[in-house]
Amino acid sequence: MSDIRNVLEVICKQVNEYLQNINRRNDDWVVLSSIVDHRGGVNEAIQDKVVMTVYNITRENTISTYTPARPGGDAYAIVSPPIYINLHLMFMANFSEKNYSEGLAAISVLISFFQQHPYFTPSNTPELQPGIDKLTLEMENLTPVDVNYVMGILGTKYLPSAFYKLRLLPFDSNAMWARTYGAMGLGVSEAPQG
């Protein structure tokens, strides 16, 4: 089974390493967090960082790999079909006024990283959990109205941001909910004579 937390922490770690290689600093450049706390107050721990947050989770409907029966001994297990989800991510430059340009530089480097690494597989990202074959990261184009709406639901004012869709995170439990047996004893009957 996939784990949203694992996937996002792995990606966040890779982006941080990339940014640290370009411009070393004592703490992380990118943090996986919400921009405000549950009471609507500003999260002080994320000041002067790029904030990676999930603003929506949707189901991918363009892929179908449904195989209802899986062999197992002398029978077939009937399992629920897997689902694939998309995580809609926002990377916000949460930098104070004096560090505003540093935040824009960090977002630029982040965009460059994802341009060079548009997908994550077990071969290029061994920290991914088993069962994940390939995740793709696509930049999304939001209109200013859409951006305003997303910022509003997250409880913040506008911050320079890049929006991405992380596609095809699989959820497949392999839990059997029924068992069936193959057809047996079917022979050819004789045709009636007449």
GROMACS .gro file of C-alpha atoms in nm:
model
  194
    1MET     CA    1   0.000   0.000   0.000
    2SER     CA    2   0.122   0.351  -0.078
    3ASP     CA    3   0.187   0.611   0.184
    4ILE     CA    4   0.132   0.978   0.096
    5ARG     CA    5   0.359   1.089   0.378
    6ASN     CA    6   0.650   0.871   0.260
    7VAL     CA    7   0.624   0.990  -0.101
    8LEU     CA    8   0.612   1.359  -0.008
    9GLU     CA    9   0.894   1.332   0.247
   10VAL     CA   10   1.115   1.158  -0.012
   11ILE     CA   11   1.048   1.427  -0.274
   12CYS     CA   12   1.099   1.706  -0.018
   13LYS     CA   13   1.433   1.552   0.083
   14GLN     CA   14   1.551   1.535  -0.279
   15VAL     CA   15   1.457   1.897  -0.347
   16ASN     CA   16   1.635   2.006  -0.028
   17GLU     CA   17   1.952   1.822  -0.128
   18TYR     CA   18   1.942   1.987  -0.470
   19LEU     CA   19   1.896   2.335  -0.322
   20GLN     CA   20   2.168   2.273  -0.061
   21ASN     CA   21   2.411   2.177  -0.338
   22ILE     CA   22   2.346   2.509  -0.508
   23ASN     CA   23   2.328   2.733  -0.201
   24ARG     CA   24   2.427   2.581   0.135
   25ARG     CA   25   2.244   2.695   0.446
   26ASN     CA   26   2.215   2.563   0.803
   27ASP     CA   27   1.852   2.455   0.784
   28ASP     CA   28   1.620   2.311   0.520
   29TRP     CA   29   1.514   2.515   0.220
   30VAL     CA   30   1.189   2.322   0.174
   31VAL     CA   31   0.952   2.198   0.445
   32LEU     CA   32   0.646   1.977   0.419
   33SER     CA   33   0.393   2.173   0.623
   34SER     CA   34   0.080   2.380   0.622
   35ILE     CA   35   0.125   2.754   0.595
   36VAL     CA   36  -0.102   2.826   0.893
   37ASP     CA   37  -0.193   2.632   1.205
   38HIS     CA   38  -0.542   2.493   1.269
   39ARG     CA   39  -0.646   2.813   1.447
   40GLY     CA   40  -0.552   3.024   1.145
   41GLY     CA   41  -0.234   3.167   1.295
   42VAL     CA   42   0.090   3.198   1.103
   43ASN     CA   43   0.321   2.899   1.139
   44GLU     CA   44   0.639   3.072   1.260
   45ALA     CA   45   0.857   2.762   1.210
   46ILE     CA   46   0.834   2.794   0.832
   47GLN     CA   47   0.951   3.153   0.795
   48ASP     CA   48   1.203   3.204   0.513
   49LYS     CA   49   1.143   2.860   0.363
   50VAL     CA   50   0.967   2.712   0.064
   51VAL     CA   51   0.653   2.545   0.199
   52MET     CA   52   0.541   2.225   0.027
   53THR     CA   53   0.174   2.155   0.095
   54VAL     CA   54  -0.107   1.942  -0.047
   55TYR     CA   55  -0.406   2.146  -0.157
   56ASN     CA   56  -0.611   1.867  -0.315
   57ILE     CA   57  -0.625   1.490  -0.364
   58THR     CA   58  -0.804   1.350  -0.669
   59ARG     CA   59  -0.857   1.011  -0.829
   60GLU     CA   60  -0.687   0.937  -1.161
   61ASN     CA   61  -0.954   0.816  -1.404
   62THR     CA   62  -0.750   0.764  -1.720
   63ILE     CA   63  -0.582   0.439  -1.617
   64SER     CA   64  -0.740   0.097  -1.586
   65THR     CA   65  -0.547  -0.210  -1.476
   66TYR     CA   66  -0.835  -0.399  -1.323
   67THR     CA   67  -0.785  -0.773  -1.302
   68PRO     CA   68  -1.057  -0.908  -1.072
   69ALA     CA   69  -0.917  -1.259  -1.037
   70ARG     CA   70  -0.560  -1.335  -0.930
   71PRO     CA   71  -0.429  -1.692  -0.926
   72GLY     CA   72  -0.356  -1.849  -0.591
   73GLY     CA   73  -0.314  -2.227  -0.570
   74ASP     CA   74  -0.614  -2.418  -0.702
   75ALA     CA   75  -0.839  -2.111  -0.691
   76TYR     CA   76  -0.850  -1.746  -0.791
   77ALA     CA   77  -0.871  -1.462  -0.541
   78ILE     CA   78  -1.118  -1.187  -0.625
   79VAL     CA   79  -0.971  -0.851  -0.520
   80SER     CA   80  -1.086  -0.493  -0.542
   81PRO     CA   81  -0.933  -0.296  -0.827
   82PRO     CA   82  -0.645  -0.064  -0.741
   83ILE     CA   83  -0.701   0.309  -0.747
   84TYR     CA   84  -0.451   0.570  -0.848
   85ILE     CA   85  -0.456   0.911  -0.691
   86ASN     CA   86  -0.309   1.247  -0.783
   87LEU     CA   87  -0.171   1.484  -0.523
   88HIS     CA   88  -0.200   1.852  -0.607
   89LEU     CA   89   0.100   2.024  -0.453
   90MET     CA   90   0.186   2.386  -0.394
   91PHE     CA   91   0.536   2.517  -0.327
   92MET     CA   92   0.514   2.863  -0.167
   93ALA     CA   93   0.805   3.100  -0.116
   94ASN     CA   94   0.732   3.203   0.244
   95PHE     CA   95   1.013   3.457   0.273
   96SER     CA   96   1.004   3.784   0.466
   97GLU     CA   97   1.019   4.117   0.286
   98LYS     CA   98   1.398   4.151   0.318
   99ASN     CA   99   1.446   3.797   0.182
  100TYR     CA  100   1.178   3.815  -0.090
  101SER     CA  101   1.429   3.785  -0.376
  102GLU     CA  102   1.591   3.484  -0.205
  103GLY     CA  103   1.249   3.316  -0.205
  104LEU     CA  104   1.207   3.381  -0.577
  105ALA     CA  105   1.553   3.231  -0.638
  106ALA     CA  106   1.457   2.922  -0.435
  107ILE     CA  107   1.135   2.876  -0.637
  108SER     CA  108   1.338   2.911  -0.959
  109VAL     CA  109   1.581   2.638  -0.850
  110LEU     CA  110   1.288   2.418  -0.747
  111ILE     CA  111   1.128   2.455  -1.092
  112SER     CA  112   1.464   2.368  -1.248
  113PHE     CA  113   1.490   2.055  -1.031
  114PHE     CA  114   1.147   1.929  -1.137
  115GLN     CA  115   1.222   2.010  -1.502
  116GLN     CA  116   1.528   1.783  -1.475
  117HIS     CA  117   1.348   1.519  -1.264
  118PRO     CA  118   0.989   1.496  -1.397
  119TYR     CA  119   0.935   1.141  -1.269
  120PHE     CA  120   1.032   0.921  -0.976
  121THR     CA  121   1.092   0.547  -1.009
  122PRO     CA  122   1.256   0.285  -0.787
  123SER     CA  123   1.575   0.318  -0.996
  124ASN     CA  124   1.617   0.695  -0.951
  125THR     CA  125   1.445   0.715  -0.611
  126PRO     CA  126   1.519   0.395  -0.414
  127GLU     CA  127   1.358   0.539  -0.098
  128LEU     CA  128   1.011   0.497  -0.252
  129GLN     CA  129   0.797   0.224  -0.103
  130PRO     CA  130   0.760  -0.106  -0.289
  131GLY     CA  131   0.468  -0.115  -0.531
  132ILE     CA  132   0.533   0.229  -0.678
  133ASP     CA  133   0.646   0.187  -1.038
  134LYS     CA  134   0.650   0.547  -1.156
  135LEU     CA  135   0.526   0.881  -1.025
  136THR     CA  136   0.521   1.183  -1.254
  137LEU     CA  137   0.528   1.546  -1.151
  138GLU     CA  138   0.363   1.793  -1.389
  139MET     CA  139   0.350   2.167  -1.347
  140GLU     CA  140  -0.008   2.292  -1.333
  141ASN     CA  141  -0.127   2.620  -1.480
  142LEU     CA  142  -0.364   2.798  -1.245
  143THR     CA  143  -0.529   3.125  -1.336
  144PRO     CA  144  -0.490   3.419  -1.096
  145VAL     CA  145  -0.848   3.354  -0.982
  146ASP     CA  146  -0.765   2.989  -0.910
  147VAL     CA  147  -0.449   3.088  -0.722
  148ASN     CA  148  -0.649   3.337  -0.514
  149TYR     CA  149  -0.902   3.065  -0.433
  150VAL     CA  150  -0.635   2.813  -0.328
  151MET     CA  151  -0.456   3.072  -0.114
  152GLY     CA  152  -0.789   3.159   0.047
  153ILE     CA  153  -0.878   2.801   0.137
  154LEU     CA  154  -0.530   2.758   0.285
  155GLY     CA  155  -0.581   3.071   0.495
  156THR     CA  156  -0.298   3.284   0.360
  157LYS     CA  157  -0.240   3.587   0.145
  158TYR     CA  158  -0.063   3.555  -0.190
  159LEU     CA  159   0.288   3.412  -0.189
  160PRO     CA  160   0.495   3.339  -0.501
  161SER     CA  161   0.413   2.976  -0.575
  162ALA     CA  162   0.457   2.688  -0.816
  163PHE     CA  163   0.178   2.432  -0.853
  164TYR     CA  164   0.237   2.068  -0.945
  165LYS     CA  165   0.034   1.751  -0.989
  166LEU     CA  166   0.198   1.435  -0.859
  167ARG     CA  167   0.033   1.162  -1.067
  168LEU     CA  168  -0.039   0.793  -1.033
  169LEU     CA  169   0.019   0.710  -0.667
  170PRO     CA  170  -0.118   0.354  -0.644
  171PHE     CA  171  -0.342   0.222  -0.367
  172ASP     CA  172  -0.384  -0.155  -0.391
  173SER     CA  173  -0.452  -0.360  -0.079
  174ASN     CA  174  -0.453  -0.704  -0.245
  175ALA     CA  175  -0.711  -0.807   0.016
  176MET     CA  176  -0.922  -1.095  -0.108
  177TRP     CA  177  -1.297  -1.047  -0.076
  178ALA     CA  178  -1.402  -1.365  -0.258
  179ARG     CA  179  -1.265  -1.686  -0.408
  180THR     CA  180  -1.355  -1.853  -0.733
  181TYR     CA  181  -1.249  -2.172  -0.902
  182GLY     CA  182  -1.167  -2.236  -1.263
  183ALA     CA  183  -1.416  -2.420  -1.483
  184MET     CA  184  -1.357  -2.795  -1.474
  185GLY     CA  185  -1.498  -3.099  -1.650
  186LEU     CA  186  -1.624  -2.927  -1.959
  187GLY     CA  187  -1.618  -3.181  -2.237
  188VAL     CA  188  -1.754  -3.194  -2.589
  189SER     CA  189  -2.093  -3.361  -2.598
  190GLU     CA  190  -2.196  -3.579  -2.886
  191ALA     CA  191  -2.418  -3.424  -3.144
  192PRO     CA  192  -2.761  -3.583  -3.172
  193GLN     CA  193  -2.801  -3.811  -3.469
  194GLY     CA  194  -3.100  -3.796  -3.683
   0.00000   0.00000   0.00000
